Structure formats: structure tokens, C-alpha cells
PDB file of C-alpha atoms and ligand atoms in Angstrom:
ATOM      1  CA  UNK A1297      31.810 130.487  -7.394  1.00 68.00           C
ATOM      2  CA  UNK A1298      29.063 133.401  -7.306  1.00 85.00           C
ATOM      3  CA  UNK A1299      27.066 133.079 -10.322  1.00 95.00           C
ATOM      4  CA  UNK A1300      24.392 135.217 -10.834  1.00 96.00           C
ATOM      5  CA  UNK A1301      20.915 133.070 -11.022  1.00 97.00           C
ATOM      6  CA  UNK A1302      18.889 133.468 -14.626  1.00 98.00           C
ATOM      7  CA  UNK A1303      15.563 133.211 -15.418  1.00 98.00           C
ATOM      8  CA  UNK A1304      13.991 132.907 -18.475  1.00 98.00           C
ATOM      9  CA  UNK A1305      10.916 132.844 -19.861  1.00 98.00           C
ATOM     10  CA  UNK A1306      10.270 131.118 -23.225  1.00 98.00           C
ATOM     11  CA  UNK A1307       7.074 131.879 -24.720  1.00 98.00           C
ATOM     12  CA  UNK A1308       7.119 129.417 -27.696  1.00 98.00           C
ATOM     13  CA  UNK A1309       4.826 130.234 -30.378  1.00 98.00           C
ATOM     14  CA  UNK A1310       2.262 132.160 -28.239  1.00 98.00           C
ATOM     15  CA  UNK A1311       1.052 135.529 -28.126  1.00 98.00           C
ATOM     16  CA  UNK A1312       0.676 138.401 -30.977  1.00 98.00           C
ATOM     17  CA  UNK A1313       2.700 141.350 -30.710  1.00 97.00           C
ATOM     18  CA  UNK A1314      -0.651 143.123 -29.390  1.00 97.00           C
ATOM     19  CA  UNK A1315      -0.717 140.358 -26.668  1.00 98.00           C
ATOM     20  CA  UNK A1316       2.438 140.556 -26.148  1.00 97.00           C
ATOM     21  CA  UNK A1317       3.051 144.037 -25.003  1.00 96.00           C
ATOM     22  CA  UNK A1318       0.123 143.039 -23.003  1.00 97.00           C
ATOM     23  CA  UNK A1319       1.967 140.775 -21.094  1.00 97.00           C
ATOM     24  CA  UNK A1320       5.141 143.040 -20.811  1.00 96.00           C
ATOM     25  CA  UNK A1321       3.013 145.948 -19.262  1.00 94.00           C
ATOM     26  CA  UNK A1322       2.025 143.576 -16.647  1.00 96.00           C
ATOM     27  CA  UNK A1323       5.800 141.756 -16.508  1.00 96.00           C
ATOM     28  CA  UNK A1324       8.035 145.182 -16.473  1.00 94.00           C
ATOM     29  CA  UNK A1325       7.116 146.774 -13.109  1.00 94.00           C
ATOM     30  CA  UNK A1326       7.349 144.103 -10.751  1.00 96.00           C
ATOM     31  CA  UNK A1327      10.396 142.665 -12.428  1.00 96.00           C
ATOM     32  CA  UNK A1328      12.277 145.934 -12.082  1.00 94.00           C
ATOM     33  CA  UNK A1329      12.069 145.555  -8.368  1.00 95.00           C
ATOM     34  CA  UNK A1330      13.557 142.001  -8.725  1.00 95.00           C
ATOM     35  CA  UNK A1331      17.472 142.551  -8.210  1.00 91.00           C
ATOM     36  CA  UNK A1332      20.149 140.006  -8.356  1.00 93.00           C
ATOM     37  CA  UNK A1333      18.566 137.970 -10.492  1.00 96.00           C
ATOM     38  CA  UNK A1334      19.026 137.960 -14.550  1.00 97.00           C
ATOM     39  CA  UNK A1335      15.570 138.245 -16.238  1.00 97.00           C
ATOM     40  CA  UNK A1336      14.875 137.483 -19.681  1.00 98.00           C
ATOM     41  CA  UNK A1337      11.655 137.337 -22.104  1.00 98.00           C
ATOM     42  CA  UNK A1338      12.088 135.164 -25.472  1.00 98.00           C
ATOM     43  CA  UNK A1339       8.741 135.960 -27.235  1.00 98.00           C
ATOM     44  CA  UNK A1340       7.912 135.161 -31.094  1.00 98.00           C
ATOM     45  CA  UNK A1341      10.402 136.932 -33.248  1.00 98.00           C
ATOM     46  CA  UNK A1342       7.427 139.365 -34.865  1.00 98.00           C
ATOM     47  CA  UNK A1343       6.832 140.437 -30.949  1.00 97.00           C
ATOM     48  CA  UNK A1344      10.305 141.661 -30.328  1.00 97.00           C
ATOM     49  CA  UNK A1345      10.737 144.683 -31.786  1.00 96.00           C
ATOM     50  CA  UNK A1346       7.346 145.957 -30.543  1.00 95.00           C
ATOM     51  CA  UNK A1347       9.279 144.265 -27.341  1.00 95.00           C
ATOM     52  CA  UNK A1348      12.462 146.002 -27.600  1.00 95.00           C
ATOM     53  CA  UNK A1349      10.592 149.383 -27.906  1.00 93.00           C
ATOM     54  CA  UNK A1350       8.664 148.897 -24.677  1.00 92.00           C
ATOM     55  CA  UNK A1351      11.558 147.764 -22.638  1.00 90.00           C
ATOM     56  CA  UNK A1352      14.602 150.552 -22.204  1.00 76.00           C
ATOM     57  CA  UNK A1353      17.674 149.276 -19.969  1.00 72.00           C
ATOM     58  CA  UNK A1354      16.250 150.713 -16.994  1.00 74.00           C
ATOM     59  CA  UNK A1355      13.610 147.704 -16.978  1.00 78.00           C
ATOM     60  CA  UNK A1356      16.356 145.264 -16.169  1.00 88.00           C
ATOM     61  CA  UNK A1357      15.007 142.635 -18.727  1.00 95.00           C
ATOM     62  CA  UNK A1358      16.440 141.092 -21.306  1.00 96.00           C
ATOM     63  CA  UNK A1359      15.240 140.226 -24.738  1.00 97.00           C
ATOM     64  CA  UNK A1360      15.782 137.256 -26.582  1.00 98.00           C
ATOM     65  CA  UNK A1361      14.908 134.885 -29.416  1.00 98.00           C
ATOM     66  CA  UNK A1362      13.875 131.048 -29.461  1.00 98.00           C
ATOM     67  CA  UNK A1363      15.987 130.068 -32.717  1.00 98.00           C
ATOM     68  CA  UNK A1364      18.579 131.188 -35.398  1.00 98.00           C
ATOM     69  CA  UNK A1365      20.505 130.240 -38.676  1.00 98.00           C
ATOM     70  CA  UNK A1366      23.766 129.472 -38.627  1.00 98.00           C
ATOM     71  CA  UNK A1367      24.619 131.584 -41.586  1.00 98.00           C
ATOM     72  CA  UNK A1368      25.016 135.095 -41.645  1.00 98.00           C
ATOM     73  CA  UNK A1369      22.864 136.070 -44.709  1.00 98.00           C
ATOM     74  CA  UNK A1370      22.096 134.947 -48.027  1.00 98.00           C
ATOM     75  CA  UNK A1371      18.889 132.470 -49.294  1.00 98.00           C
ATOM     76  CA  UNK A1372      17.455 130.557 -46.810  1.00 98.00           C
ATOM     77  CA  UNK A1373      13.683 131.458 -46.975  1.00 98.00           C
ATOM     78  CA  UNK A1374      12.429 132.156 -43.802  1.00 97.00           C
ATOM     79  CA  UNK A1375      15.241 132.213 -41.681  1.00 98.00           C
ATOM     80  CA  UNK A1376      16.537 134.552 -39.305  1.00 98.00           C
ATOM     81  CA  UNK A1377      20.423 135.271 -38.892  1.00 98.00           C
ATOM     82  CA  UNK A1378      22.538 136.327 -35.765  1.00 98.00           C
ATOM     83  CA  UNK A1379      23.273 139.802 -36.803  1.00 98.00           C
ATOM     84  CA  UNK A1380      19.457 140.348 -37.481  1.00 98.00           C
ATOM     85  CA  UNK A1381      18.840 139.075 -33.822  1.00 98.00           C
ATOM     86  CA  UNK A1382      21.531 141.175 -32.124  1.00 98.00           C
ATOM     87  CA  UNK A1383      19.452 143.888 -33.177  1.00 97.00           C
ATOM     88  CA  UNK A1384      17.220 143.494 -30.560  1.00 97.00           C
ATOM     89  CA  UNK A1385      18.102 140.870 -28.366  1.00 97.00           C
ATOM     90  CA  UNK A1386      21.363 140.054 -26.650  1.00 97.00           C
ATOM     91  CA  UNK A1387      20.113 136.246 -25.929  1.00 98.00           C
ATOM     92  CA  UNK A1388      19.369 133.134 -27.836  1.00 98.00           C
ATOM     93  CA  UNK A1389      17.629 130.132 -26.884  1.00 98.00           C
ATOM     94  CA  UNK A1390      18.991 127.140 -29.336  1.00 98.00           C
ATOM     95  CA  UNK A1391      18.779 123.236 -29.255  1.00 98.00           C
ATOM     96  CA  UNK A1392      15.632 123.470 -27.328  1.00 98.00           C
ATOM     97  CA  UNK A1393      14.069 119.900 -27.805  1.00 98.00           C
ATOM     98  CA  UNK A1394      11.168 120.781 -29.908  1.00 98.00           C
ATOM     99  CA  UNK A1395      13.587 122.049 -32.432  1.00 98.00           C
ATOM    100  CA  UNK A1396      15.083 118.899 -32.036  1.00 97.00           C
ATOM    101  CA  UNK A1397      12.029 116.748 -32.633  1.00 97.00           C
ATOM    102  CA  UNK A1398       9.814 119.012 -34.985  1.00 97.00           C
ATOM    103  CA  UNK A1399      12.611 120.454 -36.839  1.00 97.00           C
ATOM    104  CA  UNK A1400      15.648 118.043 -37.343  1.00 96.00           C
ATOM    105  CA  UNK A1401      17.747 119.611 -35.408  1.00 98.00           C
ATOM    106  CA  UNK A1402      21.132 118.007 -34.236  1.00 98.00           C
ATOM    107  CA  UNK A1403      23.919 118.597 -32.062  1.00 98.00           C
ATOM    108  CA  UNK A1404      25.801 119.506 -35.396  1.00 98.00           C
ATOM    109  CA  UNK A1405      23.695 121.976 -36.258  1.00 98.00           C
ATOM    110  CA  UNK A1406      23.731 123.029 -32.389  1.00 98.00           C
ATOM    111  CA  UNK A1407      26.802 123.635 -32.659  1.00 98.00           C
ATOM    112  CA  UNK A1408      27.142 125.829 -35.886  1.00 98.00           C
ATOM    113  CA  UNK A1409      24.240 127.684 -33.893  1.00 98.00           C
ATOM    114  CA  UNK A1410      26.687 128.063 -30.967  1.00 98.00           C
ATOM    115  CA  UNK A1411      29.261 129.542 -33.105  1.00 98.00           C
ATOM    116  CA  UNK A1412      27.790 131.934 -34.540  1.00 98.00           C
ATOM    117  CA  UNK A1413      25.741 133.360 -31.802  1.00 98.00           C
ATOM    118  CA  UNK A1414      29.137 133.652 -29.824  1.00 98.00           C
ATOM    119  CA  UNK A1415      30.694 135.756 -32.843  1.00 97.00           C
ATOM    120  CA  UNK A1416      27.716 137.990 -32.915  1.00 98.00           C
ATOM    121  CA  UNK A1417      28.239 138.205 -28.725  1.00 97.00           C
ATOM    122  CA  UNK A1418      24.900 137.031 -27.817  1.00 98.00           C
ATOM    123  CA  UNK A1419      24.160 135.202 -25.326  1.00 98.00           C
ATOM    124  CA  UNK A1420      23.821 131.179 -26.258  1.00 98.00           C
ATOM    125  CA  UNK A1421      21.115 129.337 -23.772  1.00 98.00           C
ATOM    126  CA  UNK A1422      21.929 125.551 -24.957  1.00 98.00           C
ATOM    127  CA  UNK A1423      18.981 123.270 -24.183  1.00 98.00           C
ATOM    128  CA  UNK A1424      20.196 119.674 -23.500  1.00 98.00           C
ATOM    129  CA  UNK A1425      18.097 116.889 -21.790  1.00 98.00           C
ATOM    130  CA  UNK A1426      17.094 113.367 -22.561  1.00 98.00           C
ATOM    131  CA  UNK A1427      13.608 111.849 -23.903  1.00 97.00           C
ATOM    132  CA  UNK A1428      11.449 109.351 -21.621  1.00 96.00           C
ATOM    133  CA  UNK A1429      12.451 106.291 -23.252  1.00 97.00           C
ATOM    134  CA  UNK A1430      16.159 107.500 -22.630  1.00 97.00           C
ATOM    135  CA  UNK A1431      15.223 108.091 -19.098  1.00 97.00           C
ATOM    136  CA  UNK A1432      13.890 104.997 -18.684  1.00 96.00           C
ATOM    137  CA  UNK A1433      16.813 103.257 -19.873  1.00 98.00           C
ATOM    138  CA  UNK A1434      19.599 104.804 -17.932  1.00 97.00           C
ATOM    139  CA  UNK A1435      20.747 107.037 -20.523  1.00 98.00           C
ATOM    140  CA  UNK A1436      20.732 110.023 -19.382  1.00 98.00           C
ATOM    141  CA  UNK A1437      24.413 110.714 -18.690  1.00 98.00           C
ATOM    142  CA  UNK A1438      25.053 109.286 -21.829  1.00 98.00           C
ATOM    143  CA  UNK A1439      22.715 111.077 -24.149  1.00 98.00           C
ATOM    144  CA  UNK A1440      23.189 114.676 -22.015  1.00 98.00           C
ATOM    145  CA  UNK A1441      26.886 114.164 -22.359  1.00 98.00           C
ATOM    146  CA  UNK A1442      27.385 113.771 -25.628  1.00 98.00           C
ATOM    147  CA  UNK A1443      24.584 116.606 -26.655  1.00 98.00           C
ATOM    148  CA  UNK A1444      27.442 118.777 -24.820  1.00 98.00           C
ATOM    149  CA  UNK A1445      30.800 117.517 -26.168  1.00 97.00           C
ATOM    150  CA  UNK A1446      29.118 117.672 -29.812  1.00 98.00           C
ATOM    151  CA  UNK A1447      27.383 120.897 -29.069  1.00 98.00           C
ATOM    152  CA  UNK A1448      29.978 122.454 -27.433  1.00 98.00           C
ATOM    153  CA  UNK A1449      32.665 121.517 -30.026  1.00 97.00           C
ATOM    154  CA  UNK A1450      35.294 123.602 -30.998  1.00 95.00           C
ATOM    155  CA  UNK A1451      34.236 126.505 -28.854  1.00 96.00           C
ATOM    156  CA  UNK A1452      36.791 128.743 -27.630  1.00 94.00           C
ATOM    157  CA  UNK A1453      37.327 128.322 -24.115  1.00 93.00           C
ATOM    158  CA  UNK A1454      37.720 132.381 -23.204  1.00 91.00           C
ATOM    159  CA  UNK A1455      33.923 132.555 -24.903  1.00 94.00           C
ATOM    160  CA  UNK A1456      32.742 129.471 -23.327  1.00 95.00           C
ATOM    161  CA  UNK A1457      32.149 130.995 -19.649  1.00 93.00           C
ATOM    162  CA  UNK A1458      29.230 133.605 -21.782  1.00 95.00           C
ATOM    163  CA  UNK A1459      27.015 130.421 -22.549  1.00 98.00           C
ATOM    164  CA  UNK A1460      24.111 128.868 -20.582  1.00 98.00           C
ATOM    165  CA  UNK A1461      23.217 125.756 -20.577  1.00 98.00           C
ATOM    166  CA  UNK A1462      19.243 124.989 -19.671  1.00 98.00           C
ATOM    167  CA  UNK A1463      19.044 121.450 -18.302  1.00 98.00           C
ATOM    168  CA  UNK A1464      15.494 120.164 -19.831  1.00 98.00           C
ATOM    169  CA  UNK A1465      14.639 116.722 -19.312  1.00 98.00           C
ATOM    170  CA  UNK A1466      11.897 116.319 -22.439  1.00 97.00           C
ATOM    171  CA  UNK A1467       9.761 113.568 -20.150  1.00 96.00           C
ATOM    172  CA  UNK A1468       9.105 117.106 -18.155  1.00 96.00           C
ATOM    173  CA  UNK A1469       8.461 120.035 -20.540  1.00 96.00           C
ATOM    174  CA  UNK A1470       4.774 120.998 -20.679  1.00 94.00           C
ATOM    175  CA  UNK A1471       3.602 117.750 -19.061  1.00 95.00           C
ATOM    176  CA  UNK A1472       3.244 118.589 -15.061  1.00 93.00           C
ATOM    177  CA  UNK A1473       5.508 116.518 -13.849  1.00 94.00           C
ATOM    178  CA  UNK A1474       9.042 118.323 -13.492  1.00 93.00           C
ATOM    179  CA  UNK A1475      11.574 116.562 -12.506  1.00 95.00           C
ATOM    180  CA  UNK A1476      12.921 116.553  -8.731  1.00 96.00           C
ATOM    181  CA  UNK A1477      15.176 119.284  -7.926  1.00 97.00           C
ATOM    182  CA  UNK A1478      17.877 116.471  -6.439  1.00 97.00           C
ATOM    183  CA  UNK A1479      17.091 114.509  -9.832  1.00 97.00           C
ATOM    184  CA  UNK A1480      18.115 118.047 -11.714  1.00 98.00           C
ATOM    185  CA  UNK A1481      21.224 119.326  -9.657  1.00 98.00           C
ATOM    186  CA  UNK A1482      22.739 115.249 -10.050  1.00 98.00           C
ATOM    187  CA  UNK A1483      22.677 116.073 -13.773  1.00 98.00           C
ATOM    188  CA  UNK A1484      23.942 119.531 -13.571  1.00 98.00           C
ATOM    189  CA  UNK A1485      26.675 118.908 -11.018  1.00 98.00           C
ATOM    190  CA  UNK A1486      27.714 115.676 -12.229  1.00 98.00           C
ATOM    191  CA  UNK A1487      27.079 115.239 -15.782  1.00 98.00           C
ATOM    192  CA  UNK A1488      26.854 118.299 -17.237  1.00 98.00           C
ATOM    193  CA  UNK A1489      29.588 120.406 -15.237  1.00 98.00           C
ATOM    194  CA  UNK A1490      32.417 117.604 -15.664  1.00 98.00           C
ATOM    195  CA  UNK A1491      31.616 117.588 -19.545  1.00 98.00           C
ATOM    196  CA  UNK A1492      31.789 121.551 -19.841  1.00 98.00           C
ATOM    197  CA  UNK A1493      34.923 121.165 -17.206  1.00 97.00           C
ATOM    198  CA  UNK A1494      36.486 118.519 -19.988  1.00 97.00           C
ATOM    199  CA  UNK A1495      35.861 120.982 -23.147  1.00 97.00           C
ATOM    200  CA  UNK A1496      36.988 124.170 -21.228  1.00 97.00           C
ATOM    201  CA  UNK A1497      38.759 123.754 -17.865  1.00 96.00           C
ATOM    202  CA  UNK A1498      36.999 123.579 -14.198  1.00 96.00           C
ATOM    203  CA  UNK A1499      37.292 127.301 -13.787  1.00 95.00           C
ATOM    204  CA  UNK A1500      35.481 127.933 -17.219  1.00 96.00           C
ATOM    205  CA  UNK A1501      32.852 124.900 -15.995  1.00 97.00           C
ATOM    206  CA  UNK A1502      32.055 126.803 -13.133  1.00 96.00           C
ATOM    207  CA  UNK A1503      31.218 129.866 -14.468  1.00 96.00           C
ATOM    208  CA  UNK A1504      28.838 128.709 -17.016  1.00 97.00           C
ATOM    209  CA  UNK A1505      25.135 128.648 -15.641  1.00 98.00           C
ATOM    210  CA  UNK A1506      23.159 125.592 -16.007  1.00 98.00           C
ATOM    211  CA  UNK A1507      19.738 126.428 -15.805  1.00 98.00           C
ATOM    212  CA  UNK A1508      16.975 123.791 -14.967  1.00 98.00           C
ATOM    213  CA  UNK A1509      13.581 123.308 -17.422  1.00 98.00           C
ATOM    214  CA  UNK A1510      10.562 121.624 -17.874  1.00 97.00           C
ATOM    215  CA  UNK A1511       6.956 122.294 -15.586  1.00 97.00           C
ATOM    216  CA  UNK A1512       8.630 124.922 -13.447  1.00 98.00           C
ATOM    217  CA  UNK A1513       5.826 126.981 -11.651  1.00 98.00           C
ATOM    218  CA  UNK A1514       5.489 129.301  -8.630  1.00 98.00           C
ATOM    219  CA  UNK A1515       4.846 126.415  -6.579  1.00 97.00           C
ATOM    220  CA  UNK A1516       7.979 124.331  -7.085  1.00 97.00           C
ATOM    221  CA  UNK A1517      10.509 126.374  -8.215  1.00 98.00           C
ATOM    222  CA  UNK A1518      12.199 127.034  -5.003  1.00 97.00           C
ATOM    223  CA  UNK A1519      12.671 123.331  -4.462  1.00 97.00           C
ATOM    224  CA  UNK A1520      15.384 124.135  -7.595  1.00 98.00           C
ATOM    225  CA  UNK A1521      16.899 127.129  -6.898  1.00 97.00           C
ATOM    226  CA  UNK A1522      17.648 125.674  -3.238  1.00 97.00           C
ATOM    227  CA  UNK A1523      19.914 123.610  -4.750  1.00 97.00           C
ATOM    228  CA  UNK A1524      23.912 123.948  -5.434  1.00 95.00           C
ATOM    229  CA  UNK A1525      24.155 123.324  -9.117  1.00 97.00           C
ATOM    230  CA  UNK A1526      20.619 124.875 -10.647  1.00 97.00           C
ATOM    231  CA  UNK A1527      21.497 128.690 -11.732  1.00 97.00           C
ATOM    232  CA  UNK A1528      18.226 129.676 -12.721  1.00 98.00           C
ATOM    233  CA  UNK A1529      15.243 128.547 -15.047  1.00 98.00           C
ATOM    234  CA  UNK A1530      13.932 128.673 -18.293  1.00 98.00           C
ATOM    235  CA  UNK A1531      10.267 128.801 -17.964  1.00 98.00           C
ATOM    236  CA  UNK A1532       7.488 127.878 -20.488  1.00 98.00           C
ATOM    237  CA  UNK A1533       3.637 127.482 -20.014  1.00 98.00           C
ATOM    238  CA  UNK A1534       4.346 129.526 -16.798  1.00 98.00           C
ATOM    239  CA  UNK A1535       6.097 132.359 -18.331  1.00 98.00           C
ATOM    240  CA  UNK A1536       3.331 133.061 -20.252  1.00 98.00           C
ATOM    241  CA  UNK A1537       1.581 134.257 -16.803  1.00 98.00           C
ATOM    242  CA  UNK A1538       2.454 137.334 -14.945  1.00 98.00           C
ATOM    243  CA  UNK A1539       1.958 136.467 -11.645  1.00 98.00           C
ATOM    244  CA  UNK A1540       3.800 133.026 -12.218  1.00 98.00           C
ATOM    245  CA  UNK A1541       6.752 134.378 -13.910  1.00 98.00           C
ATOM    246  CA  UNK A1542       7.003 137.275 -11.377  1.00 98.00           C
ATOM    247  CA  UNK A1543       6.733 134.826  -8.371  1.00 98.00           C
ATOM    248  CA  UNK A1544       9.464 132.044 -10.272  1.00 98.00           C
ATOM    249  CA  UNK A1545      11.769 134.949 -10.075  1.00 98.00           C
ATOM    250  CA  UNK A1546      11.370 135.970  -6.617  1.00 98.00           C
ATOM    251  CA  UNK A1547      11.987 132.561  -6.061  1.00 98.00           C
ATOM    252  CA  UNK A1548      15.290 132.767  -7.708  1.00 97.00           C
ATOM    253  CA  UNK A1549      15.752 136.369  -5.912  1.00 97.00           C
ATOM    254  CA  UNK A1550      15.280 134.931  -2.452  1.00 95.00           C
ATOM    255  CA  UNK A1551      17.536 131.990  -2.992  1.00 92.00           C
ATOM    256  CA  UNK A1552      20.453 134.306  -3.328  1.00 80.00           C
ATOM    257  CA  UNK A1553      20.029 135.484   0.464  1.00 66.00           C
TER     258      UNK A1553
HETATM  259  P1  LIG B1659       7.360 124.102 -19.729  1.00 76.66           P
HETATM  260  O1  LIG B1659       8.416 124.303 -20.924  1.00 76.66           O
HETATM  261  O2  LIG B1659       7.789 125.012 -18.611  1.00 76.66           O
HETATM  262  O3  LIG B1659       6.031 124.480 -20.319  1.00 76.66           O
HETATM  263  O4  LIG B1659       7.433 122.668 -19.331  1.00 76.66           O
HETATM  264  C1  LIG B1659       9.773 124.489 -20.641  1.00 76.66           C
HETATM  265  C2  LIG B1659      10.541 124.667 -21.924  1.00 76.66           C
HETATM  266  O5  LIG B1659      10.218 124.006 -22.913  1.00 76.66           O
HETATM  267  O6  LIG B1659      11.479 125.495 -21.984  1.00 76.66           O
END
């Protein structure tokens, strides 16, 4: 199964919009020349339309957002719908663990995330991965697998094959010390595949990309895309760096040859 390696970059709550384009009129050029590989920059929400403006289709990059309601209007003070996202973006970035652990976020309300970013056809990147303490216990099947069957509930299987998973152990994410690329493609291949093979058939499973996250840099993010069951990355402190994001991609570029 060929599927196309993804990298994404998820600037968290850093940069204005000034610094922003910035950053994009360093990013745009040298990521144009990067082929084959799906590229995709998920700044603050009040940086993407200057975002959108600067990028046309012929840039190759897409846009996307860090978080969503489930609801499709109506009063939720400071809250941002689907609809309002598709606007600009065509990708979403939900369940990443500091939602989780900041914000109360659960794999319920993952899920009615999931949903509705699927009926307004973006595209879902589902962040899964366990804590330290849950590492240290042994329970990381356990925890990883259930964040999927209970965020990937009742999702229609022909839709499923449009999500992307991001693999993001939270022991690794802004802390230096990623997680080994065999540690990574063990959980992909054999956790998180069979689970998404369970909810929507093996053909379905292999389509979907599983991405891997958490202190990926130029330096060791070949060691992830070498490997069988990593699709891609979603990037944080380093995607906030041109030449680091630019060189994680051709990373991801040259492990396609
Ligand atoms: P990091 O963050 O690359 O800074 O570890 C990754 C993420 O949270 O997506």
C-alpha cells in the first residue's frame, strides 16, 4: 500500500499573524520544490487567513487549524466551528494531548470532533499517545487502543480512509527525547493499525496514515520515516523553524525513493 507521506507542522500558540507570514515567506519556496510529500502549516487561527492569502494552490501547502467545536453554530463563546474552518483550511488537528490535559478533552468529545470535521470534508489528524506514567506501566497498547475505538466510533468506514492519525507519545512532545523510531512503528503497525483494521476493515486500515510526533527535528527524523508503518510527522518546536521544517520534509521526500 503506497501512501503518500505527510508532514505537518503544528505551531501551537506561537507567532502573530505579522510573524507568521514571516515564517511562510521563508517556508513557501523551498517547500514548493518538495514533491511527493503532503505539506501542511497549522498556525493560530487569527494567522490563517493572512495565511490562506499568501499561499495559492500552486505553493503545494496546506492550511490547517489546531482545534474545533463540535457544533455547527450557535452560543459557545469563543469557539470556532467546522464550516468556519473549511473556509480556509482543508485540515484539522484534534485530540492533540494538550487539549487533552489543559482543556478536558476526551475521546468522547474526540469523537464528536471527528464527526463533524468528516461532514465538513476536512481532513481529521487524530492525536493519540500515552502519558509517562502510562508508559512506564505497560499501558500503552491499552490506553492508545482504546483512544482509537472511542475516538473512532461510529465513523463511516468509506470516510474513514480520509483521516490521519498522529502517533504522539506525551513522555516525548517538547521534551528532547523522542521516542525510537522502532519504539514508534511497533505502535503504529501493531496497535494502532489492527484497531483502525477492527473499526473499518484491513484495506481501510491501510490506507489511513499514521503519522509519528513528539521532538522530531532535522536530525532524527529520517530514523522515522525509514520505517514501514510511520507516514509522515507532525512537527512542533521544529516547525516553527524554516530550515528545520524544510529539512524534516526532505527527509520524508527522500524516504519515498
Ligand atoms: P514537539 O511537539 O515536536 O515540540 O515535541 C509535537 C506536537 O505536540 O505535535
Amino acid at each position: 500500500m503506497n501512501r503518500k507521506p505527510l508532514v505537518a507542522g503544528n505551531w501551537k500558540m506561537n507567532k502573530t499573524a505579522a510573524e507568521a507570514r514571516e515564517l511562510v515567506s521563508k517556508l513557501s519556496a523551498p517547500l514548493r520544490e518538495i514533491t511527493d510529500v503532503e505539506k501542511v502549516l497549522c498556525p493560530p487561527f487569527m494567522s490563517i487567513p493572512a495565511m490562506h492569502a499568501l499561499l495559492d494552490t500552486s505553493h503545494g501547502i496546506g492550511l490547517g487549524a489546531q482545534n474545533m467545536h463540535w457544533e455547527e453554530k450557535g452560543a459557545f463563546t469563543g469557539e470556532i466551528a467546522a464550516n468556519m474552518v473549511k473556509e480556509f483550511c482543508n485540515y484539522i488537528i484534534l485530540g492533540h494531548s494538550e487539549r487533552r490535559a489543559y482543556f478536558g478533552e476526551s475521546d468522547e468529545t474526540v469523537n464528536r470532533k471527528l464527526r463533524a470535521a468528516l461532514k465538513f470534508d476536512l481532513i481529521p489528524i487524530v492525536c493519540v499517545g500515552e502519558t509517562l506514567d502510562q508508559y512506564e506501566s505497560g499501558l500503552t497498547a491499552e490506553v492508545v487502543r482504546r483512544q482509537i475505538k472511542q475516538g473512532f466510533a461510529e465513523i463511516d468506514s468509506a470516510a474513514a480512509s480520509r483521516i490521519v492519525v498522529a502517533y504522539e507519545p506525551v513522555w516525548a512532545i517538547g521534551t528532547g527525547k523522542a521516542s525510537s523510531g522502532e519504539n514508534a512503528n511497533a505502535v503504529h503497525g501493531k496497535v494502532i493499525r489492527p484497531a483502525l483494521s477492527e473499526l473499518f476493515g484491513e484495506n481501510n486500515a491501510q490506507a489511513i496514515r499514521i503519522l509519528y510526533g513528539g521532538s522530531v527535528t532535522a536530525s532524527n527524523a529520517s530514523e522515522f520515516f525509514a520505517m514501514s508503518d510511520i507516514d509522515g510527522a507532525l512537527v512542533g518546536s521544529a516547525s516553527l523553524k524554516a530550515d528545520e521544517f524544510v529539512a524534516i520534509t526532505k527527509a520524508a521526500q527522500a524516504s519515498m525513493r
